[in-house]
Every structure is written in structure tokens, then in C-alpha cells.
Amino acid sequence: MSKLPEKSIFRAYDIRGIYPLEINEKHALLIGKALGTFFIRKGFGKCVVGCDDRSSSPSISRNLINGLLSVGIDVTDTGLTLTPAIHYLTFHNDFDFGVNVTASHNPREYNGFRIDYAGARSFFGNDIAELYKLIIKNDFETPPKKGICFQKDLSEEYVNYFSRTFKFNKRMRIVIDCGNGAVSKFGKEIFESVGCEVLQVRCEIDSEFSKGMPNPENKDFMNELSYKVKTLGADLGFAFDVDGDRLGVVDKLGNIYENDKIILLLAEDILNSHSGARVYFDIKCSGVVESEIKKMGGVPVMIRTGHPYFVERVRKDGLLGCELSGHVYFKHGDDVAYDDGIYAACKILEVLDKKNKPLSLLMDAYPKRYHSDEIKIACSDNLKFSIIDGVRTDLQKAGYEFLNIDGIRANISNTDWFLIRASNTSPYLSIRMEGLEL
């Protein structure tokens, strides 16, 4: 194992690699030193750190914290938490930045770091590249006094936010599938606090994820939730990934809804009181999103896939954002936006409570399209972007019209299109197709 982390783990909007080959305790210490140095030189010195429930996360977190302390950062270690909870804490508390040790939905052998500025602002791109430069140069602060570490579980503050924000007239019976991820610590308490009857599936912490990784994009994962919702007679079901920033949705009939369908329900609710608002969606979403949001009186805007791009756009001039992968972004205050799977689930429940209709009936109102699943083809990080360049060149030669904002989205007709793009977080190419008819 290399003493220095490889450049390849410093990705577009997070740091992520295989443990312990690509990312380990020694690397975490160096990343902590670099991150602390970065913020100290900007005049900041307080942060909050948490981690998911992977078996490697506690030791990775400890070493990250040791690195931060060594260069003079004061750290509040909140322990097992969710990425959205870190977003929340950087918004509602006096922290200059926050870090969650997680690799989100990636396989269990991965780990990494999600970093926020204060106010849940994204730390990405050149910021992440700068950390690698500091490590290579061994350019760290050497203060006369180390930082102080405070052990404080801030979970209650995050949990209480939901009971203050949501209260429903109808007591809905829901199934939550936490996939043995960190949501297991929070899910039941939060949904019961807003008035739901909660039935749990895989809501015990299992650091080895012996029943598989929780991923709302995974059909097998969602099919199991669908079966549970039907057999338990629930009103609907929600599934979450490891760190809680994505969700999947199932209605009482067992129908599974992708995120580019759910966004229509949420957008219609918001646009009823905020006509003309901007709704952002990523390049993987159905063409129906654009046409329907226009009909609702909103302004649909397609942008590239990726957390930081959505945070910045929704924060500046939007009210809602959606990525096909399960992220839903809401405005929280005048200058804050972030994604939170549990919050998105509560907003869906809020719409059902207002309408007093089942989700299946509400979703039937929207047009249907035929599409492929997202096809993921393994491809090394060294090759995937050059392949996209080659496809772009071939399409230009053939005279096709295409969007170039994130990979290639080529129009075959007014309703039919295909997409090929390189993942920014994992070594694969993503392909998706949609048409009006089979």
C-alpha cells in the first residue's frame, strides 16, 4: 500500500477509493492535515465530523480527526451519522466546515469523504484538487498548539428538526428499508415523530452489509421493498442508501417510481404556490420532466449530474432539484440548499396528506415514456472520458444534434434520445435510452 494516496481518489466532488488499498488510515491522516491546512489558511478553525456504519469508517474517521487536530482545527466528533445531517449541522451550527466519512452507495469495500463548507455549500473541484497538492508537497500547518476534539452526538438536533417541520393529519402506514445503513439509527424515530406508523426492513446496523448494499437504483433492492409494502398492507414504502442522501419510493400497489417521476409530484406541489420557479433536473432524467414542468407553470432547467452543481443552482435561484439516482434537493432558507432522503420522503408524505389520495392515483396523472434502466458498463477512470470524446466526434461527423453538458445526450426525434456519460464517482460509463413507444 502506498504511503501517499493516489491522485485518482480525489474525484470531482468527493474523495473515494477502495479500503485499504486506495484509502486507509495513513491516507486519512494526511487528508485531515491537508483539509485542516486548507481551512486554517482561509481563517477558519472549527468543524464537525461524522461517519457512516462501514466497518472501516470509525478508524478512518479517527485518523482524519487526528490530522485535523494536528494542524490546529477544533473538531466536534458526532460519531455515526448521515451526510444530510452534516449538511444540516453546517447550516444550523457555528461550524466552518463539515466532513462525513462515507462512500455512499458504493460497495462496502469503498470509503471516502464528503466535505461541506459552512451553510452546506459544496467543497469540490479545485478545492479537492488543492488537498492533493498539499499532500504531495507535504505542505501542512505546524501550529504551536493542536486543536481540541469534542465528542458530542448531535443526532437529537437533526431528528428534532423533522418533528418541528412536519405534522400530518392522517396517520400513514409506511415501510422503511434502511438497508442496514446509517439511516437505521434515525429512520424509525424520525418518521414516528411526524405521525407515521413505521414498519422496518433491514433497520439494524450491519457494518458488513451481509444482505447487500442499500442502493435505491438497484432493482433487487427496490423489489424487496415492493414485496414488503404489498404483503404488510402499507400505504407506501421508502428505501435509503447507506448515508441517507438518496431515496427510492414504492406505492401501496408495489409500483416502484424512479426519481424523475417523483420530481413531478413534488414540483406540482411547489409550483402551486410558487409559479415561475426554477426546477433543476439532471441529464439522465426523462424528457417528460421538461414538458410537464412547463405545463405546471415552472421553468425546467437541465444541468449536469452531480451534487455540487445542484446545490449551487438550487441555492441561487431555484426551489427544487432532482437527479435520477435518487437525490432530491430543496431550498432550506434564503441561501442554503441540499439533498436529504428522509426530508424528501417527508415532503412526499406531506403531498399525500394534502391531497388525501394514494400515491398510485396521483402518479397516474403524468405521461408515460418507455426507457432503459441506467446501464452501467465497467470502465477504468483512465479511459472513460476519452471514450466519451470519441463518441462526441463520431456524432458530429454523422450530423446528429446532441447536448454536451455532461457526456452526450443525443436526440433521435422530439421524444426519443440516448445518453452516454462517464461517472464522476465510480469507474464506469452510464448509458440510458428513452422513447415514446417500445
Coordinates of C-alpha atoms in Angstrom, one line a residue:
M1 CA 0.0 0.0 0.0
S2 CA 1.3 3.4 -1.0
K3 CA 2.1 5.9 1.9
L4 CA 0.6 8.6 -0.2
P5 CA -2.9 8.5 -1.6
E6 CA -3.3 8.1 -5.4
K7 CA -4.5 11.1 -7.3
S8 CA -7.4 9.1 -8.8
I9 CA -9.3 9.1 -5.4
F10 CA -9.6 12.9 -5.5
R11 CA -12.7 13.0 -7.6
A12 CA -14.8 15.8 -9.0
Y13 CA -16.9 16.3 -5.8
D14 CA -15.7 13.9 -3.2
I15 CA -12.7 11.7 -2.2
R16 CA -13.4 8.0 -2.6
G17 CA -11.5 4.7 -3.0
I18 CA -11.2 1.1 -2.1
Y19 CA -10.2 0.3 1.5
P20 CA -7.4 -0.3 2.4
L21 CA -5.6 -0.4 -1.0
E22 CA -6.6 3.1 -2.2
I23 CA -7.7 4.8 1.0
N24 CA -6.6 3.8 4.5
E25 CA -5.8 5.2 8.0
K26 CA -2.5 6.7 6.9
H27 CA -4.1 8.4 3.9
A28 CA -6.9 9.7 6.2
L29 CA -4.4 11.3 8.5
L30 CA -2.7 13.1 5.5
I31 CA -6.1 14.2 4.1
G32 CA -7.0 15.5 7.6
K33 CA -3.8 17.5 7.7
A34 CA -4.4 18.9 4.2
L35 CA -8.0 19.7 4.8
G36 CA -7.2 21.5 8.1
T37 CA -4.4 23.4 6.5
F38 CA -6.7 24.5 3.6
F39 CA -9.2 25.9 6.1
I40 CA -6.7 27.4 8.5
R41 CA -5.2 29.4 5.7
K42 CA -8.6 30.7 4.9
G43 CA -9.0 31.9 8.5
F44 CA -11.3 29.0 9.7
G45 CA -10.8 26.6 12.5
K46 CA -14.0 24.7 13.6
C47 CA -15.5 21.6 12.0
V48 CA -17.9 18.7 12.6
V49 CA -17.0 15.2 11.6
G50 CA -19.2 12.1 11.4
C51 CA -19.2 8.7 9.7
D52 CA -21.4 6.0 8.2
D53 CA -21.6 2.4 9.5
R54 CA -19.0 0.8 7.2
S55 CA -16.6 -1.4 9.3
S56 CA -13.6 0.8 8.2
S57 CA -15.4 4.2 8.9
P58 CA -14.6 4.6 12.7
S59 CA -10.8 4.1 12.2
I60 CA -10.8 6.3 9.1
S61 CA -12.7 9.0 11.0
R62 CA -10.3 8.8 13.9
N63 CA -7.3 9.3 11.7
L64 CA -9.0 12.1 9.7
I65 CA -9.7 13.9 13.0
N66 CA -6.1 13.4 14.3
G67 CA -4.9 15.0 11.1
L68 CA -7.3 18.0 11.5
L69 CA -6.3 18.4 15.2
S70 CA -2.6 18.3 14.3
V71 CA -2.8 21.5 12.2
G72 CA -5.0 23.4 14.7
I73 CA -8.6 22.6 13.8
D74 CA -11.1 22.2 16.7
V75 CA -13.3 19.2 15.9
T76 CA -16.7 18.1 17.1
D77 CA -16.9 14.3 16.5
T78 CA -20.6 13.4 16.2
G79 CA -20.0 9.7 15.5
L80 CA -22.4 7.7 13.4
T81 CA -24.4 10.0 11.3
L82 CA -25.8 10.8 7.8
T83 CA -24.5 13.0 5.1
P84 CA -27.7 15.1 5.2
A85 CA -27.2 15.5 9.0
I86 CA -23.7 17.0 8.3
H87 CA -25.3 19.4 5.7
Y88 CA -27.9 20.3 8.4
L89 CA -25.3 20.9 11.1
T90 CA -23.1 23.1 8.9
F91 CA -26.2 25.2 8.3
H92 CA -27.6 25.4 11.8
N93 CA -24.4 25.5 13.9
D94 CA -21.3 27.6 14.1
F95 CA -19.1 25.2 12.1
D96 CA -16.8 26.4 9.4
F97 CA -16.9 23.1 7.6
G98 CA -18.1 19.5 8.0
V99 CA -17.0 16.1 6.9
N100 CA -18.8 12.8 6.6
V101 CA -16.7 9.6 6.2
T102 CA -18.7 7.6 3.7
A103 CA -18.6 6.1 0.2
S104 CA -22.4 6.4 0.0
H105 CA -23.9 3.6 -2.2
N106 CA -20.6 2.2 -3.4
P107 CA -19.7 -1.4 -2.5
R108 CA -18.8 -2.0 1.2
E109 CA -15.0 -2.2 0.4
Y110 CA -15.1 1.5 -0.6
N111 CA -14.8 4.5 1.8
G112 CA -14.2 8.2 1.4
F113 CA -15.0 11.8 2.5
R114 CA -17.9 14.1 1.7
I115 CA -17.0 17.7 2.7
D116 CA -19.1 20.8 3.2
Y117 CA -18.3 24.4 3.7
A118 CA -20.5 26.3 6.3
G119 CA -24.1 26.6 5.2
A120 CA -24.0 23.2 3.4
R121 CA -22.0 24.7 0.5
S122 CA -20.2 22.2 -1.6
F123 CA -16.5 21.5 -1.4
F124 CA -15.5 20.2 -4.8
G125 CA -13.5 20.6 -8.0
N126 CA -10.4 22.8 -7.4
D127 CA -10.8 22.6 -3.7
I128 CA -10.4 18.8 -3.7
A129 CA -7.5 19.1 -6.2
E130 CA -5.8 21.5 -3.8
L131 CA -5.8 18.9 -1.0
Y132 CA -3.9 16.5 -3.2
K133 CA -1.3 19.2 -4.0
L134 CA -0.8 20.0 -0.3
I135 CA -0.2 16.2 0.5
I136 CA 2.3 15.8 -2.4
K137 CA 4.2 18.9 -1.2
N138 CA 4.0 17.9 2.4
D139 CA 2.8 21.4 2.9
F140 CA 0.9 21.4 6.3
E141 CA 0.5 23.9 9.0
T142 CA 2.6 23.4 12.2
P143 CA 0.8 25.3 14.9
P144 CA 2.2 25.8 18.4
K145 CA -1.0 24.3 19.8
K146 CA -3.1 21.5 18.5
G147 CA -6.9 21.7 18.0
I148 CA -9.4 20.4 20.6
C149 CA -11.7 17.4 20.0
F150 CA -15.2 17.4 21.4
Q151 CA -17.1 14.1 21.5
K152 CA -20.8 15.1 21.1
D153 CA -23.6 13.2 19.4
L154 CA -25.7 15.8 17.6
S155 CA -28.3 13.4 16.4
E156 CA -31.1 14.7 18.5
E157 CA -30.8 18.1 17.0
Y158 CA -31.2 16.7 13.5
V159 CA -34.0 14.4 14.5
N160 CA -36.0 17.1 16.2
Y161 CA -35.9 19.3 13.1
F162 CA -38.4 16.9 11.4
S163 CA -40.9 16.9 14.2
R164 CA -40.8 20.8 14.2
T165 CA -41.2 20.9 10.4
F166 CA -43.7 18.2 9.6
K167 CA -47.0 17.1 11.1
F168 CA -49.6 15.2 9.1
N169 CA -53.4 15.0 9.6
K170 CA -53.5 11.4 8.5
R171 CA -51.6 8.6 10.2
M172 CA -49.9 6.8 7.3
R173 CA -48.6 3.3 7.5
I174 CA -45.2 3.2 5.9
V175 CA -42.4 0.7 5.3
I176 CA -38.8 1.9 5.6
D177 CA -35.9 -0.1 4.2
C178 CA -32.6 1.2 5.7
G179 CA -30.5 -1.5 4.1
N180 CA -28.6 -1.9 7.3
G181 CA -27.0 1.6 6.6
A182 CA -26.7 4.6 8.9
V183 CA -30.3 5.5 8.4
S184 CA -31.1 2.6 10.7
K185 CA -30.1 4.9 13.6
F186 CA -32.6 7.6 12.7
G187 CA -35.4 6.4 10.5
K188 CA -38.0 4.9 12.9
E189 CA -37.7 7.8 15.4
I190 CA -38.0 10.5 12.7
F191 CA -41.0 9.0 10.9
E192 CA -42.8 8.2 14.2
S193 CA -42.2 11.8 15.3
V194 CA -44.1 13.1 12.3
G195 CA -47.0 10.8 13.0
C196 CA -46.4 7.7 10.8
E197 CA -46.8 4.1 11.7
V198 CA -43.4 2.6 10.8
L199 CA -42.7 -0.9 9.7
Q200 CA -38.9 -1.6 9.5
V201 CA -36.9 -3.7 7.0
R202 CA -33.2 -4.1 7.5
C203 CA -33.0 -1.3 10.0
E204 CA -30.3 -2.9 12.2
I205 CA -26.7 -1.7 11.9
D206 CA -24.7 -4.2 9.9
S207 CA -21.2 -3.0 9.1
E208 CA -20.6 -5.8 6.7
F209 CA -23.9 -5.3 4.8
S210 CA -24.4 -9.1 4.7
K211 CA -27.7 -8.7 2.9
G212 CA -26.2 -6.5 0.2
M213 CA -25.5 -2.8 -0.3
P214 CA -28.5 -0.4 0.0
N215 CA -29.0 1.4 -3.3
P216 CA -32.3 2.8 -4.5
E217 CA -31.1 2.4 -8.1
N218 CA -30.8 -1.3 -7.6
K219 CA -33.8 -3.2 -8.8
D220 CA -33.4 -6.1 -6.5
F221 CA -33.2 -3.8 -3.5
M222 CA -36.3 -2.0 -4.6
N223 CA -38.2 -5.2 -5.5
E224 CA -37.8 -6.4 -1.9
L225 CA -39.3 -3.2 -0.6
S226 CA -42.2 -3.5 -3.1
Y227 CA -42.9 -7.0 -1.8
K228 CA -42.9 -5.9 1.8
V229 CA -45.2 -2.9 1.1
K230 CA -47.8 -5.2 -0.5
T231 CA -47.6 -8.0 2.0
L232 CA -47.7 -5.7 5.0
G233 CA -50.6 -3.6 3.6
A234 CA -48.7 -0.3 3.9
D235 CA -49.6 3.0 2.3
L236 CA -46.2 3.3 0.7
G237 CA -42.5 2.5 1.3
F238 CA -39.2 4.3 1.3
A239 CA -35.7 2.9 0.7
F240 CA -32.5 4.7 1.5
D241 CA -28.8 4.4 0.7
V242 CA -26.0 4.0 3.3
D243 CA -25.6 7.7 4.2
G244 CA -29.2 8.8 3.7
D245 CA -28.9 11.3 0.9
R246 CA -30.9 9.3 -1.7
L247 CA -34.3 7.5 -1.6
G248 CA -36.4 5.2 -3.6
V249 CA -40.2 5.2 -3.5
V250 CA -42.9 2.4 -3.7
D251 CA -46.7 2.9 -3.6
K252 CA -49.2 0.7 -1.9
L253 CA -49.7 -1.4 -5.1
G254 CA -46.0 -2.2 -5.2
N255 CA -45.2 0.2 -8.1
I256 CA -41.6 1.5 -8.0
Y257 CA -41.1 5.1 -9.0
E258 CA -37.8 6.5 -10.3
N259 CA -36.8 9.9 -9.2
D260 CA -37.7 11.6 -12.5
K261 CA -41.3 10.6 -11.8
I262 CA -41.3 11.6 -8.2
I263 CA -40.0 15.1 -9.1
L264 CA -43.2 15.8 -11.0
L265 CA -45.3 15.2 -7.8
L266 CA -43.0 17.5 -5.8
A267 CA -42.7 20.1 -8.5
E268 CA -46.5 20.4 -8.9
D269 CA -46.9 20.9 -5.2
I270 CA -44.3 23.7 -5.0
L271 CA -45.4 25.4 -8.2
N272 CA -49.0 25.7 -7.0
S273 CA -47.7 28.4 -4.6
H274 CA -44.5 29.5 -6.5
S275 CA -45.4 29.8 -10.1
G276 CA -42.5 30.5 -12.4
A277 CA -40.0 28.9 -10.0
R278 CA -37.0 27.1 -11.5
V279 CA -36.8 23.3 -11.2
Y280 CA -33.4 21.7 -11.9
F281 CA -33.0 18.1 -13.2
D282 CA -30.1 16.1 -14.5
I283 CA -29.3 15.0 -17.9
K284 CA -30.3 11.4 -17.2
C285 CA -34.0 12.3 -16.5
S286 CA -36.9 11.6 -18.7
G287 CA -38.0 14.2 -21.4
V288 CA -41.4 14.2 -19.6
V289 CA -39.8 16.3 -16.8
E290 CA -39.2 19.3 -19.0
S291 CA -42.6 19.3 -20.8
E292 CA -44.6 18.7 -17.6
I293 CA -42.9 21.3 -15.5
K294 CA -43.6 23.9 -18.3
K295 CA -47.3 22.9 -18.2
M296 CA -47.3 23.4 -14.4
G297 CA -46.0 26.9 -14.8
G298 CA -42.4 26.3 -13.8
V299 CA -39.1 26.8 -15.5
P300 CA -37.4 23.5 -16.1
V301 CA -33.6 23.6 -16.4
M302 CA -31.5 20.5 -17.3
I303 CA -27.9 20.5 -15.8
R304 CA -25.1 18.1 -15.4
T305 CA -25.3 15.3 -12.9
G306 CA -23.5 16.0 -9.5
H307 CA -24.2 17.2 -6.0
P308 CA -22.3 20.5 -6.1
Y309 CA -23.9 21.6 -9.3
F310 CA -27.4 21.1 -7.9
V311 CA -26.6 22.7 -4.6
E312 CA -25.3 25.9 -6.2
R313 CA -28.1 26.2 -8.7
V314 CA -31.0 25.5 -6.3
R315 CA -29.4 27.7 -3.7
K316 CA -29.0 30.7 -6.0
D317 CA -32.3 30.7 -7.9
G318 CA -34.3 27.5 -7.7
L319 CA -36.6 25.8 -5.3
L320 CA -36.2 22.2 -6.2
G321 CA -33.7 19.8 -7.9
C322 CA -33.7 16.2 -8.9
E323 CA -31.1 13.6 -10.0
L324 CA -32.3 10.3 -11.4
S325 CA -30.1 8.5 -9.0
G326 CA -32.4 9.4 -6.0
H327 CA -31.1 12.8 -4.9
V328 CA -33.8 15.5 -4.3
Y329 CA -32.6 19.0 -3.5
F330 CA -34.7 21.5 -1.6
K331 CA -34.2 25.1 -0.6
H332 CA -33.6 25.5 3.1
G333 CA -33.7 29.2 3.9
D334 CA -32.7 32.0 1.6
D335 CA -29.2 30.9 0.7
V336 CA -29.0 27.1 1.5
A337 CA -29.9 24.0 -0.5
Y338 CA -29.0 20.4 0.0
D339 CA -30.3 16.8 -0.6
D340 CA -31.8 14.6 2.2
G341 CA -33.6 11.3 1.5
I342 CA -35.6 11.4 4.8
Y343 CA -36.6 15.1 4.2
A344 CA -37.7 14.2 0.6
A345 CA -39.8 11.3 1.9
C346 CA -41.5 13.6 4.4
K347 CA -42.3 16.0 1.6
I348 CA -43.9 13.2 -0.4
L349 CA -46.0 12.3 2.7
E350 CA -46.9 15.9 3.0
V351 CA -48.3 16.0 -0.5
L352 CA -50.3 12.8 0.1
D353 CA -51.7 14.2 3.3
K354 CA -52.8 17.4 1.5
K355 CA -54.4 15.6 -1.5
N356 CA -55.8 12.8 0.6
K357 CA -55.2 10.4 -2.3
P358 CA -52.9 7.4 -2.7
L359 CA -49.6 7.9 -4.5
S360 CA -50.6 5.5 -7.3
L361 CA -53.6 7.7 -8.2
L362 CA -51.6 10.9 -8.2
M363 CA -48.8 9.4 -10.3
D364 CA -51.3 8.1 -12.9
A365 CA -51.9 11.7 -14.0
Y366 CA -48.4 12.1 -15.5
P367 CA -47.4 10.9 -19.0
K368 CA -45.5 7.7 -19.5
R369 CA -42.4 7.0 -21.6
Y370 CA -40.5 3.8 -22.3
H371 CA -36.9 3.8 -21.2
S372 CA -34.0 1.5 -20.4
D373 CA -32.6 1.2 -16.9
E374 CA -29.4 3.1 -16.4
I375 CA -26.9 0.7 -17.9
K376 CA -23.5 0.8 -16.2
I377 CA -20.5 -0.5 -18.1
A378 CA -17.3 -1.0 -16.2
C379 CA -14.6 1.3 -17.5
S380 CA -11.4 2.5 -15.9
D381 CA -11.1 6.1 -14.7
N382 CA -8.2 6.5 -17.1
L383 CA -10.2 5.6 -20.2
K384 CA -13.8 6.6 -19.6
F385 CA -13.6 10.3 -20.6
S386 CA -11.6 9.6 -23.8
I387 CA -14.3 7.2 -24.8
I388 CA -16.9 10.0 -24.4
D389 CA -14.7 12.2 -26.6
G390 CA -14.7 9.5 -29.3
V391 CA -18.5 9.2 -29.3
R392 CA -18.8 13.0 -29.5
T393 CA -16.5 13.1 -32.5
D394 CA -18.5 10.3 -34.3
L395 CA -21.8 12.0 -33.7
Q396 CA -20.5 15.3 -35.0
K397 CA -19.3 13.6 -38.2
A398 CA -22.7 11.9 -38.6
G399 CA -24.6 15.2 -38.1
Y400 CA -26.6 14.3 -35.0
E401 CA -27.9 17.0 -32.6
F402 CA -26.8 16.4 -29.0
L403 CA -26.4 18.1 -25.7
N404 CA -22.8 18.3 -24.4
I405 CA -23.3 19.4 -20.8
D406 CA -22.5 16.1 -19.2
G407 CA -21.4 13.3 -21.5
I408 CA -23.5 13.1 -24.7
R409 CA -27.3 13.2 -24.8
A410 CA -28.3 12.7 -28.5
N411 CA -31.8 13.4 -29.8
I412 CA -33.2 10.8 -32.2
S413 CA -36.6 12.5 -32.5
N414 CA -38.7 15.0 -30.5
T415 CA -39.3 12.3 -27.9
D416 CA -36.6 9.7 -28.3
W417 CA -33.0 10.1 -27.1
F418 CA -30.0 8.3 -25.8
L419 CA -27.3 9.3 -23.2
I420 CA -23.7 8.1 -22.6
R421 CA -21.7 9.7 -19.8
A422 CA -18.7 9.0 -17.6
S423 CA -19.5 8.6 -13.9
N424 CA -17.7 11.2 -11.7
T425 CA -17.7 8.9 -8.6
S426 CA -17.0 5.4 -9.9
P427 CA -15.2 3.6 -12.7
Y428 CA -18.0 3.1 -15.2
L429 CA -19.8 4.5 -18.2
S430 CA -23.5 5.2 -17.8
I431 CA -26.0 4.6 -20.8
R432 CA -29.7 5.4 -20.8
M433 CA -32.3 5.5 -23.6
E434 CA -35.9 6.7 -23.8
G435 CA -38.7 6.6 -26.4
L436 CA -42.4 7.3 -26.9
E437 CA -43.1 3.7 -27.9
L438 CA -41.5 0.3 -27.5

